[in-house]
XYZ file of C-alpha atoms in Angstrom:
683
model
C -86.777 9.784 -31.660
C -84.270 11.776 -33.768
C -81.560 13.015 -30.936
C -79.200 16.148 -32.749
C -76.329 16.143 -31.083
C -74.552 19.762 -30.819
C -70.644 19.923 -30.944
C -68.177 22.619 -31.132
C -66.182 21.105 -33.473
C -65.994 19.355 -36.482
C -63.423 17.277 -35.270
C -65.560 15.711 -32.179
C -68.173 15.122 -34.648
C -66.506 13.252 -36.470
C -65.789 11.058 -33.676
C -69.376 10.680 -32.314
C -70.198 10.432 -36.333
C -68.567 7.590 -36.055
C -69.452 6.268 -32.771
C -73.073 5.734 -33.302
C -72.653 4.608 -37.380
C -73.821 8.516 -38.558
C -72.819 9.028 -42.269
C -72.396 12.354 -44.228
C -75.461 14.106 -45.491
C -74.313 17.135 -47.708
C -73.086 19.163 -44.335
C -73.679 17.432 -41.730
C -74.132 13.893 -40.299
C -77.412 12.576 -40.177
C -79.556 8.947 -39.758
C -82.797 7.631 -38.479
C -81.705 8.139 -34.566
C -78.730 10.976 -34.758
C -78.339 14.362 -36.741
C -74.895 15.498 -35.468
C -73.426 19.437 -36.636
C -70.489 21.507 -34.943
C -70.065 25.339 -34.149
C -66.399 24.993 -36.291
C -65.768 26.834 -32.840
C -67.525 29.957 -32.198
C -70.044 30.898 -34.638
C -71.130 33.707 -32.876
C -69.299 36.911 -31.887
C -70.574 39.964 -29.290
C -71.490 43.314 -31.123
C -68.662 46.099 -31.693
C -70.110 49.711 -30.661
C -70.960 50.390 -34.162
C -73.252 47.183 -34.942
C -75.608 48.479 -31.800
C -75.117 52.041 -33.471
C -73.527 54.287 -36.683
C -72.165 56.666 -34.761
C -70.328 54.637 -31.880
C -67.614 53.349 -35.209
C -65.469 56.354 -34.317
C -63.335 56.630 -31.300
C -64.979 59.503 -29.164
C -64.303 60.204 -25.490
C -68.287 61.505 -26.340
C -69.571 58.616 -26.449
C -68.144 56.601 -23.495
C -69.606 54.852 -21.518
C -70.635 52.144 -23.456
C -73.010 49.718 -21.491
C -76.118 48.592 -24.079
C -79.267 48.255 -22.037
C -78.985 44.011 -23.175
C -76.201 42.643 -25.008
C -76.736 41.180 -28.534
C -74.423 38.708 -30.934
C -73.896 38.418 -34.735
C -72.488 35.794 -36.918
C -68.618 35.220 -37.171
C -68.086 36.556 -40.827
C -66.274 33.119 -41.230
C -68.849 31.410 -40.332
C -71.463 32.183 -41.495
C -72.480 29.298 -43.103
C -72.226 26.914 -40.901
C -74.385 28.982 -38.602
C -76.927 29.042 -40.606
C -76.973 25.135 -41.085
C -76.767 25.340 -37.502
C -79.752 27.296 -36.486
C -81.538 25.746 -39.094
C -80.777 21.917 -38.245
C -82.047 23.652 -34.375
C -85.193 25.076 -35.536
C -86.299 22.201 -37.800
C -85.480 19.579 -34.304
C -87.057 21.685 -30.989
C -89.581 18.928 -30.239
C -86.745 16.188 -30.648
C -83.890 15.938 -27.914
C -80.880 17.914 -28.019
C -77.736 16.657 -26.539
C -74.893 19.667 -25.733
C -71.374 17.978 -26.411
C -69.210 21.095 -26.834
C -66.275 20.945 -24.933
C -66.806 20.294 -21.608
C -65.679 24.049 -19.436
C -67.189 27.163 -19.593
C -65.862 28.656 -22.817
C -67.954 25.471 -24.508
C -71.256 25.826 -21.928
C -71.638 29.953 -23.494
C -70.912 28.559 -26.739
C -73.836 26.177 -27.159
C -75.857 28.991 -25.085
C -75.139 31.581 -27.248
C -75.971 29.260 -30.488
C -79.303 27.733 -28.734
C -80.154 31.794 -27.885
C -79.498 32.522 -31.628
C -82.216 29.582 -32.629
C -84.309 31.095 -30.122
C -84.741 28.588 -28.079
C -87.604 29.693 -25.005
C -86.551 26.809 -23.036
C -84.231 24.239 -22.306
C -86.300 21.049 -20.466
C -85.417 18.850 -23.976
C -81.723 19.425 -23.800
C -79.442 18.240 -22.216
C -75.760 17.854 -21.852
C -73.456 15.401 -23.122
C -69.549 16.164 -19.932
C -66.888 13.985 -19.885
C -62.865 14.276 -19.374
C -61.678 11.327 -21.276
C -60.746 10.984 -25.046
C -63.981 10.537 -27.055
C -63.771 6.868 -28.019
C -66.307 5.395 -29.095
C -66.794 3.740 -25.544
C -66.577 7.193 -23.623
C -69.210 8.382 -26.333
C -72.410 5.968 -25.988
C -71.359 6.180 -21.571
C -71.310 9.468 -21.625
C -74.703 9.678 -23.919
C -76.204 7.247 -22.356
C -75.552 9.303 -18.677
C -76.265 13.357 -20.028
C -77.944 15.600 -17.735
C -80.241 18.138 -17.950
C -78.621 21.376 -19.652
C -80.209 23.437 -16.971
C -77.951 21.258 -13.723
C -75.122 23.469 -15.433
C -77.035 26.801 -15.517
C -74.502 28.194 -12.705
C -71.331 27.688 -15.212
C -73.173 28.954 -17.987
C -73.997 32.338 -16.546
C -70.665 32.889 -15.470
C -69.759 32.864 -19.275
C -72.126 35.249 -20.573
C -70.873 37.815 -16.928
C -66.790 36.770 -18.174
C -67.769 37.609 -21.423
C -69.829 40.767 -21.632
C -67.476 41.918 -18.523
C -64.169 41.356 -20.776
C -65.965 43.685 -23.005
C -67.738 46.333 -21.538
C -63.715 46.804 -19.898
C -62.108 46.145 -23.004
C -64.034 48.069 -25.280
C -64.534 51.575 -23.057
C -60.802 50.938 -21.183
C -59.464 51.073 -24.733
C -60.934 54.221 -26.319
C -60.585 56.019 -23.269
C -57.054 55.442 -23.174
C -56.220 55.645 -27.113
C -58.242 58.601 -27.159
C -56.602 60.447 -24.509
C -53.423 58.912 -25.448
C -53.286 59.492 -29.065
C -51.902 55.491 -29.984
C -53.814 52.500 -29.995
C -53.481 50.721 -26.504
C -56.271 47.522 -25.962
C -57.060 47.009 -22.472
C -58.514 43.927 -20.487
C -59.703 42.566 -17.451
C -57.353 40.200 -16.565
C -54.298 40.994 -18.841
C -53.619 44.193 -17.901
C -53.119 43.390 -14.268
C -51.088 40.795 -15.421
C -48.306 42.687 -17.304
C -48.144 45.114 -14.561
C -47.348 42.322 -12.769
C -44.387 41.837 -15.305
C -44.076 46.090 -15.096
C -43.339 45.551 -11.298
C -41.234 43.013 -11.195
C -39.346 44.171 -13.412
C -38.894 47.968 -11.941
C -38.295 45.732 -8.704
C -34.790 44.305 -9.979
C -33.901 47.706 -11.941
C -34.001 49.406 -8.322
C -32.495 46.903 -6.885
C -29.013 47.828 -4.961
C -27.062 44.573 -4.595
C -25.211 44.153 -1.592
C -21.826 42.751 -0.734
C -21.332 39.380 1.377
C -19.094 37.048 1.907
C -18.579 33.675 2.524
C -15.787 31.723 4.643
C -15.683 27.832 2.945
C -12.922 25.893 4.503
C -11.867 22.011 1.891
C -12.384 19.298 4.356
C -10.647 16.244 3.151
C -9.643 12.755 4.623
C -8.374 9.819 2.278
C -11.572 8.398 1.292
C -13.542 11.589 0.829
C -14.172 16.145 0.303
C -16.236 18.184 1.468
C -17.522 21.595 1.395
C -18.215 23.583 5.090
C -18.713 27.156 5.656
C -17.563 29.363 8.432
C -21.117 30.196 10.605
C -22.574 32.352 13.540
C -24.819 32.863 15.512
C -27.577 35.641 15.633
C -30.752 36.440 17.402
C -30.732 32.752 17.751
C -30.091 32.534 13.797
C -27.793 30.221 12.116
C -25.525 32.500 9.376
C -23.039 31.563 6.632
C -22.860 35.397 5.683
C -20.615 37.737 6.791
C -19.983 41.485 6.037
C -16.500 41.471 7.097
C -14.145 40.441 4.405
C -10.697 40.112 6.314
C -11.136 37.147 9.216
C -8.108 35.506 9.147
C -8.671 32.163 8.636
C -4.796 30.727 7.777
C -4.711 28.872 11.365
C -7.576 26.130 10.427
C -5.185 24.842 7.273
C -3.758 21.222 8.137
C -5.962 21.340 11.291
C -8.169 18.400 12.200
C -12.039 19.230 11.954
C -13.050 18.125 15.055
C -16.867 17.393 15.042
C -19.272 18.932 17.654
C -22.369 17.901 16.502
C -24.759 15.295 13.367
C -27.871 16.084 12.843
C -29.652 13.578 10.743
C -33.034 13.016 9.498
C -34.645 10.381 6.882
C -36.915 12.069 4.326
C -39.338 10.830 1.863
C -40.312 13.131 -0.821
C -43.746 12.447 -2.729
C -43.902 13.272 -6.390
C -45.853 16.280 -7.602
C -48.856 15.068 -8.827
C -50.609 14.752 -12.064
C -50.508 16.959 -14.463
C -53.094 19.686 -14.880
C -52.916 21.815 -18.089
C -50.758 24.726 -16.149
C -48.381 22.206 -14.260
C -47.638 20.856 -18.014
C -47.371 23.793 -19.801
C -44.933 25.288 -17.261
C -42.997 21.642 -17.562
C -43.120 21.704 -21.401
C -41.890 25.134 -21.172
C -38.515 23.755 -18.901
C -37.929 20.826 -20.892
C -38.590 21.875 -24.701
C -38.941 26.644 -24.178
C -42.541 26.329 -25.771
C -45.205 28.772 -24.952
C -47.997 28.048 -22.863
C -50.510 28.561 -26.031
C -48.217 25.940 -27.843
C -48.735 23.381 -24.883
C -52.266 23.723 -25.511
C -52.479 23.270 -29.143
C -50.565 20.596 -28.289
C -52.588 19.179 -25.823
C -56.359 19.306 -27.667
C -54.964 17.560 -30.552
C -53.495 14.722 -28.568
C -56.997 14.407 -27.040
C -59.223 15.898 -30.479
C -57.028 13.718 -33.035
C -54.785 10.984 -31.846
C -57.555 10.585 -28.813
C -54.433 9.723 -26.570
C -54.889 11.931 -23.740
C -57.971 13.173 -21.224
C -59.482 16.637 -21.601
C -56.644 18.893 -21.496
C -58.112 21.936 -19.727
C -58.626 20.996 -16.611
C -57.772 22.539 -13.316
C -58.141 19.324 -11.413
C -54.105 17.561 -10.472
C -56.084 14.718 -9.070
C -58.639 11.762 -10.141
C -61.934 10.824 -8.796
C -61.749 7.968 -6.378
C -64.008 5.877 -8.354
C -61.149 6.070 -10.908
C -59.039 3.496 -9.601
C -59.923 0.598 -12.286
C -59.167 2.883 -14.507
C -55.751 3.608 -13.217
C -55.183 0.397 -13.391
C -55.800 -0.279 -17.133
C -54.354 2.711 -18.364
C -51.519 0.776 -16.019
C -51.853 -2.579 -17.929
C -51.628 -0.986 -21.066
C -49.278 1.562 -21.106
C -46.031 -0.760 -19.086
C -46.685 -2.405 -22.142
C -44.510 -0.157 -24.315
C -43.116 1.717 -21.533
C -41.601 -1.126 -19.293
C -38.398 1.098 -17.888
C -40.611 2.783 -16.062
C -42.231 0.159 -14.847
C -38.784 -0.628 -12.414
C -40.451 1.593 -9.124
C -43.560 1.719 -9.481
C -45.919 0.586 -6.024
C -49.307 -1.432 -6.963
C -51.056 -0.527 -3.580
C -50.623 3.264 -4.705
C -53.521 1.817 -6.595
C -56.444 1.987 -4.375
C -58.853 5.082 -3.356
C -57.388 5.306 -0.117
C -53.875 7.147 -2.283
C -55.816 10.717 -1.473
C -52.464 11.583 -3.463
C -54.002 10.370 -6.596
C -57.381 10.055 -5.694
C -59.238 12.820 -3.855
C -62.707 14.033 -4.834
C -62.620 17.042 -2.005
C -59.724 18.305 -5.131
C -61.164 17.433 -7.708
C -62.864 20.585 -10.168
C -65.382 20.303 -13.471
C -62.312 17.661 -14.980
C -60.056 14.774 -13.315
C -56.140 15.482 -13.702
C -54.302 14.754 -17.062
C -54.045 10.795 -18.144
C -52.146 8.965 -20.968
C -55.577 7.369 -21.839
C -52.454 5.004 -25.350
C -49.889 5.488 -26.388
C -49.634 8.323 -29.152
C -49.590 7.490 -33.152
C -45.327 7.624 -35.121
C -46.793 9.928 -37.094
C -47.315 12.519 -34.104
C -44.516 15.100 -34.504
C -41.608 14.978 -32.470
C -42.515 18.086 -30.271
C -46.126 16.463 -30.207
C -44.385 12.837 -28.681
C -41.912 15.174 -26.313
C -45.287 16.593 -24.460
C -46.925 12.838 -24.471
C -43.498 12.116 -22.449
C -44.241 14.196 -19.918
C -48.037 13.693 -19.112
C -47.005 9.418 -19.427
C -44.190 10.149 -17.169
C -45.759 12.151 -14.524
C -48.448 8.928 -14.535
C -45.952 6.452 -13.601
C -44.507 8.742 -11.064
C -47.947 9.186 -9.028
C -47.736 5.306 -8.720
C -43.404 4.967 -8.169
C -42.053 4.625 -4.581
C -40.772 7.616 -3.139
C -38.119 9.036 -2.831
C -35.975 9.089 0.433
C -32.838 10.303 0.620
C -31.122 10.660 4.749
C -30.449 14.450 5.222
C -27.442 15.163 7.574
C -26.035 18.540 9.037
C -22.516 18.218 11.018
C -20.946 20.908 13.034
C -16.974 20.755 13.377
C -14.940 23.404 15.235
C -11.804 24.040 13.380
C -9.454 25.985 15.325
C -11.974 27.726 17.395
C -13.869 28.671 14.105
C -17.135 27.294 13.855
C -17.840 25.515 10.349
C -21.419 23.801 8.767
C -21.523 21.186 6.397
C -24.676 19.943 4.815
C -25.343 16.911 2.714
C -27.527 13.994 2.038
C -27.564 10.532 1.204
C -29.719 8.753 -1.301
C -31.733 5.837 0.144
C -33.855 4.744 -3.157
C -34.147 6.937 -5.846
C -38.154 5.667 -6.118
C -40.444 8.411 -8.789
C -37.109 10.452 -9.544
C -35.632 7.749 -11.596
C -38.559 9.837 -13.900
C -38.189 12.643 -13.043
C -36.931 15.708 -16.517
C -34.264 16.807 -14.073
C -32.451 14.434 -11.920
C -32.287 13.925 -7.746
C -28.887 16.173 -8.179
C -27.263 17.801 -5.097
C -27.270 21.309 -4.548
C -25.366 24.175 -4.057
C -24.042 23.944 -1.098
C -24.498 20.487 -0.635
C -22.134 17.203 -0.025
C -22.481 13.832 -1.175
C -21.929 11.966 2.611
C -21.505 8.679 0.981
C -19.175 6.336 2.596
C -18.021 9.458 4.642
C -15.587 9.123 8.227
C -16.014 12.455 9.714
C -13.891 12.115 11.925
C -10.861 12.098 9.904
C -11.138 14.799 7.747
C -8.280 17.742 7.841
C -8.631 21.434 6.560
C -6.702 21.488 3.566
C -7.809 25.340 2.400
C -9.785 27.917 2.876
C -11.421 29.960 0.404
C -12.610 33.420 0.644
C -16.199 34.047 -1.947
C -17.049 37.267 -2.322
C -21.122 37.204 -3.629
C -23.956 39.630 -3.981
C -27.893 39.220 -3.174
C -29.468 39.044 -5.634
C -33.547 40.465 -6.693
C -36.188 38.734 -7.522
C -35.226 37.071 -11.231
C -36.787 37.894 -13.898
C -40.490 36.338 -14.937
C -40.387 33.867 -17.680
C -43.115 31.520 -18.853
C -43.677 28.612 -16.662
C -43.231 31.278 -13.290
C -45.729 33.816 -14.443
C -48.002 30.876 -14.922
C -46.977 30.239 -11.210
C -48.177 33.624 -10.554
C -51.358 33.631 -11.773
C -52.439 30.372 -10.470
C -51.448 31.424 -7.333
C -51.317 34.872 -7.262
C -50.703 36.417 -3.736
C -50.885 39.802 -2.133
C -47.393 41.056 -1.100
C -48.450 43.535 1.543
C -50.829 40.629 3.432
C -48.964 37.575 1.917
C -52.456 36.324 1.092
C -53.179 33.967 -1.169
C -55.724 35.349 -3.754
C -57.834 33.285 -6.347
C -56.178 32.629 -9.678
C -56.627 34.881 -12.208
C -57.649 33.348 -15.699
C -58.836 29.472 -16.280
C -56.513 26.436 -17.442
C -57.910 26.961 -21.133
C -57.230 31.316 -20.965
C -53.889 31.253 -18.836
C -51.805 30.933 -21.740
C -53.733 32.950 -24.454
C -53.538 36.163 -22.395
C -50.125 35.578 -22.064
C -50.575 35.288 -26.156
C -52.335 38.448 -26.044
C -49.661 40.070 -24.223
C -47.148 39.367 -26.502
C -49.424 40.332 -29.620
C -50.246 43.470 -28.747
C -46.667 44.501 -28.465
C -46.701 44.568 -24.710
C -44.119 42.401 -23.533
C -42.016 40.388 -25.610
C -40.120 37.075 -24.685
C -36.386 37.831 -24.712
C -33.451 34.612 -23.800
C -36.539 33.488 -22.226
C -37.370 36.048 -20.086
C -40.728 38.096 -20.387
C -39.713 41.526 -21.199
C -42.110 44.804 -21.133
C -41.911 46.512 -23.964
C -42.129 50.520 -24.238
C -45.689 50.508 -25.574
C -46.177 48.346 -22.341
C -44.828 50.364 -20.050
C -46.507 53.468 -21.336
C -49.611 51.790 -20.452
C -49.081 51.044 -16.950
C -47.295 54.406 -16.645
C -50.424 56.066 -17.630
C -52.622 54.444 -15.867
C -50.514 54.565 -12.398
C -51.491 58.368 -13.234
C -55.170 58.288 -13.091
C -56.521 56.627 -9.193
C -59.799 55.666 -11.103
C -58.211 53.567 -13.165
C -55.649 51.386 -10.788
C -58.261 48.376 -10.453
C -57.110 47.879 -14.214
C -54.189 47.222 -12.797
C -54.681 45.582 -9.172
C -54.173 41.995 -8.928
C -56.681 42.004 -5.668
C -59.283 43.870 -7.222
C -58.696 41.507 -10.484
C -58.579 38.280 -8.394
C -61.521 39.806 -6.085
C -63.668 40.322 -9.653
C -62.868 36.405 -9.863
C -64.412 35.411 -6.925
C -67.205 37.331 -7.382
C -68.125 35.926 -10.453
C -67.971 32.465 -9.365
C -70.464 33.688 -6.815
C -71.800 35.293 -8.383
C -72.426 36.617 -11.839
C -74.953 39.000 -11.576
C -73.110 41.047 -8.800
C -69.712 40.673 -10.637
C -71.587 42.341 -14.191
C -73.399 45.243 -11.759
C -69.713 46.133 -10.532
C -68.091 45.991 -13.841
C -70.771 48.295 -15.521
C -70.276 50.767 -11.706
C -67.054 50.715 -12.362
C -66.971 51.706 -16.270
C -70.110 53.787 -16.138
C -68.007 55.807 -12.440
C -64.709 56.133 -14.779
C -65.452 57.156 -18.182
C -68.045 59.580 -15.957
C -65.724 60.976 -14.302
C -62.481 61.320 -17.412
C -59.124 62.833 -16.007
C -56.704 63.646 -18.193
C -53.780 61.187 -19.108
C -50.772 62.327 -20.055
C -50.596 62.767 -24.172
C -47.940 60.081 -25.834
C -45.934 61.831 -28.526
C -46.360 58.871 -30.976
C -43.527 56.825 -31.662
C -41.590 57.890 -34.621
C -40.567 54.807 -36.348
C -38.531 56.462 -39.269
C -38.543 58.725 -42.672
C -41.395 58.026 -45.343
C -39.990 56.475 -48.571
C -41.932 58.529 -50.506
C -42.368 61.933 -49.088
C -39.468 61.958 -46.097
C -42.067 62.416 -43.707
C -43.004 61.028 -40.097
C -43.758 56.841 -39.811
C -46.396 56.225 -37.097
C -48.519 53.864 -36.240
C -52.414 53.291 -35.932
C -54.773 50.358 -35.107
C -54.418 48.234 -38.293
C -51.067 49.867 -40.081
C -48.256 52.286 -40.307
C -49.210 55.109 -42.180
C -47.312 58.794 -43.072
C -48.181 61.138 -41.594
C -48.569 63.332 -44.818
C -51.110 61.683 -45.407
C -53.393 65.006 -44.899
C -50.914 66.397 -47.811
C -51.919 63.601 -50.198
C -49.302 60.207 -49.305
C -50.163 57.366 -49.719
C -47.456 54.925 -47.445
C -48.904 53.051 -46.001
C -47.572 48.935 -44.315
C -50.432 47.210 -42.830
C -49.906 44.668 -39.667
C -51.556 41.812 -41.172
C -49.637 40.622 -44.118
C -50.681 37.156 -45.607
C -51.554 36.469 -42.126
C -48.951 37.342 -40.922
C -48.007 40.403 -37.950
C -45.575 42.988 -39.023
C -43.586 44.665 -36.218
C -41.934 47.729 -35.534
C -38.644 45.828 -35.529
C -39.529 44.795 -38.925
C -40.892 48.342 -40.241
C -37.831 49.972 -39.055
C -35.963 47.326 -40.953
C -38.044 47.643 -44.010
C -37.073 51.615 -44.053
C -34.146 51.170 -43.559
C -33.864 49.127 -46.829
C -33.412 45.263 -45.637
C -35.449 42.370 -45.311
C -37.560 41.513 -42.061
C -37.177 38.454 -40.486
C -38.707 35.200 -41.138
C -42.178 35.382 -41.746
C -44.628 32.410 -41.520
C -47.617 33.122 -44.038
C -51.005 31.756 -45.218
C -51.801 30.992 -48.857
C -55.280 31.489 -49.828
C -56.171 27.781 -50.020
C -54.706 27.921 -46.495
C -51.029 26.558 -46.957
C -48.785 27.569 -45.331
C -44.786 29.230 -46.887
C -41.845 30.854 -45.069
C -40.087 34.490 -46.971
C -39.452 37.979 -45.576
C -40.805 40.917 -46.618
C -38.890 43.499 -48.334
C -40.305 47.111 -50.611
C -39.863 46.286 -54.448
C -39.125 50.179 -55.981
C -42.588 51.489 -55.977
C -42.163 50.900 -51.898
C -45.185 47.900 -51.879
C -44.136 44.864 -50.224
C -42.210 41.921 -51.993
C -42.250 38.583 -50.627
C -38.675 37.228 -50.281
C -37.648 33.654 -51.015
C -35.225 31.001 -49.955
C -32.831 30.464 -53.114
C -35.508 26.811 -53.838
C -38.569 29.040 -53.656
C -40.978 26.422 -51.987
C -43.527 26.813 -49.649
C -42.703 24.873 -46.189
């Protein structure tokens, strides 16, 4: 009996075909045993409002809320031919055994379910699910097909996918229209992204309104023939030790030249385990710290390592552990990679390759997929940044099986001329896994190296008064924002909340905020732009809209979606209906005057898809489209063009898909002109 395998991407379908020796057959792979096809990612998308009714094409308040009785799907224009092929194959093989091999996650599950729905499948009794975390080698594919489970076992995941997609549509469509129409400017809104934008906005506001307080530290320089160290003057207040003083006139000149009398020495030996294996978010944060790359770029690299190079396990994983049954699997990886990474084995502890090692092997902490692990070495043909990201994963794998970092922590209390001082420091006893850490085991700012120090022979050489200021929280960067999205907190209750988004979507959410000109990366800090500030300020003025920017509310929705997709979706529909039926005025937004029209001299304004002349009613046809050959034209670019300058360098695409770099300028007819470098070569 023939089996039909439905994959998500062409590269995955090719991997199945190679593993099962199935030849190409005019658009898909087929032999007497298997038919293998793919969805090229997303074959179908939800109807837009105007697909339900032509009356809904225009954005008006009167048409809100838009809540379809049932959600409908249409073929993506860019993949219509593939959609027709996949539907034809499914309909022709309805009685065959069908195996869903889309990505093993909520998004992949949704892609398959929608495709089956469009193929008019009323029963899923003969449909099975291929679900694997490992890279799709022939061995993994063969075993995964053998262990495929009935698709109905994944019904909850499918229902969550539908509910999430439809909720995002309801909020995005209705509130983007509501706020944009009332504000007279395009302001896209998202269920999770708008709450994340508000978090960045609040952090900026907190920093802006922070009033620093001045304080002083008094630091003594202690020295002997064999050592130098620093100690801070301290006082005990309310049973707490403090080295911060608000008076700047403490006279410590009498300490200079005096012996530092030891009052007490506290010593503790401490062991530190490495962080757990990476999940996607942990990898994205580390890649940003080490290479400064964005979360979405890290995901794209990880996906390539998994799909094309097959040297990485499934990347979109929330787990940071392996299964307790993966001990032999981990040993095999170690044996394979130690041959090409001998330097990483210096601190390996083979006793950690045991099921009892819950730091690595823990079924209670295992979610849909196990943690990221390298499977084989990366090919030489990979780019330097791909190799760099892969190496982070390799190092973390070796680190979790390495000896602990051990150090002796010491706190020494001195008295010098009736003044109390404290010195903190450490002595490294075993570097262990820190040998592989991206950052070395450096001493903290107020720590001393206590190697070979005789504390009885120290003389105070000098005392410095150091003025300091209290500091606000740091601005969000990619890594700290990912940390917040993974583990948000209710600050009023200091309560941990469920995470915002998923491993697969967090990077996309941040990228969407950047693409929509709500935030911008400036010297690695994420900075809210004028449009983002306006959006949050308008929502803040309207009590009914506040749930859109309330982190607690957003996380409650996430919890509801996991517990009961139907209850979650109903709560979203109720929210949309009540707000849109109870409209309140949102302050009109005076559109930003970007510049003067080079044709008629009137103001240039921003539209949904372009920048246009406000004199269009008088016949002016000047327009600049936001998308030019695949490159985005920002407000900054438009201002440059109107000033007679070139834009920044852009990455564009030709019709054949090849990329090239150029900048834009306006020609004598005020049309976009491509400016190439002197060589004029495609990059």
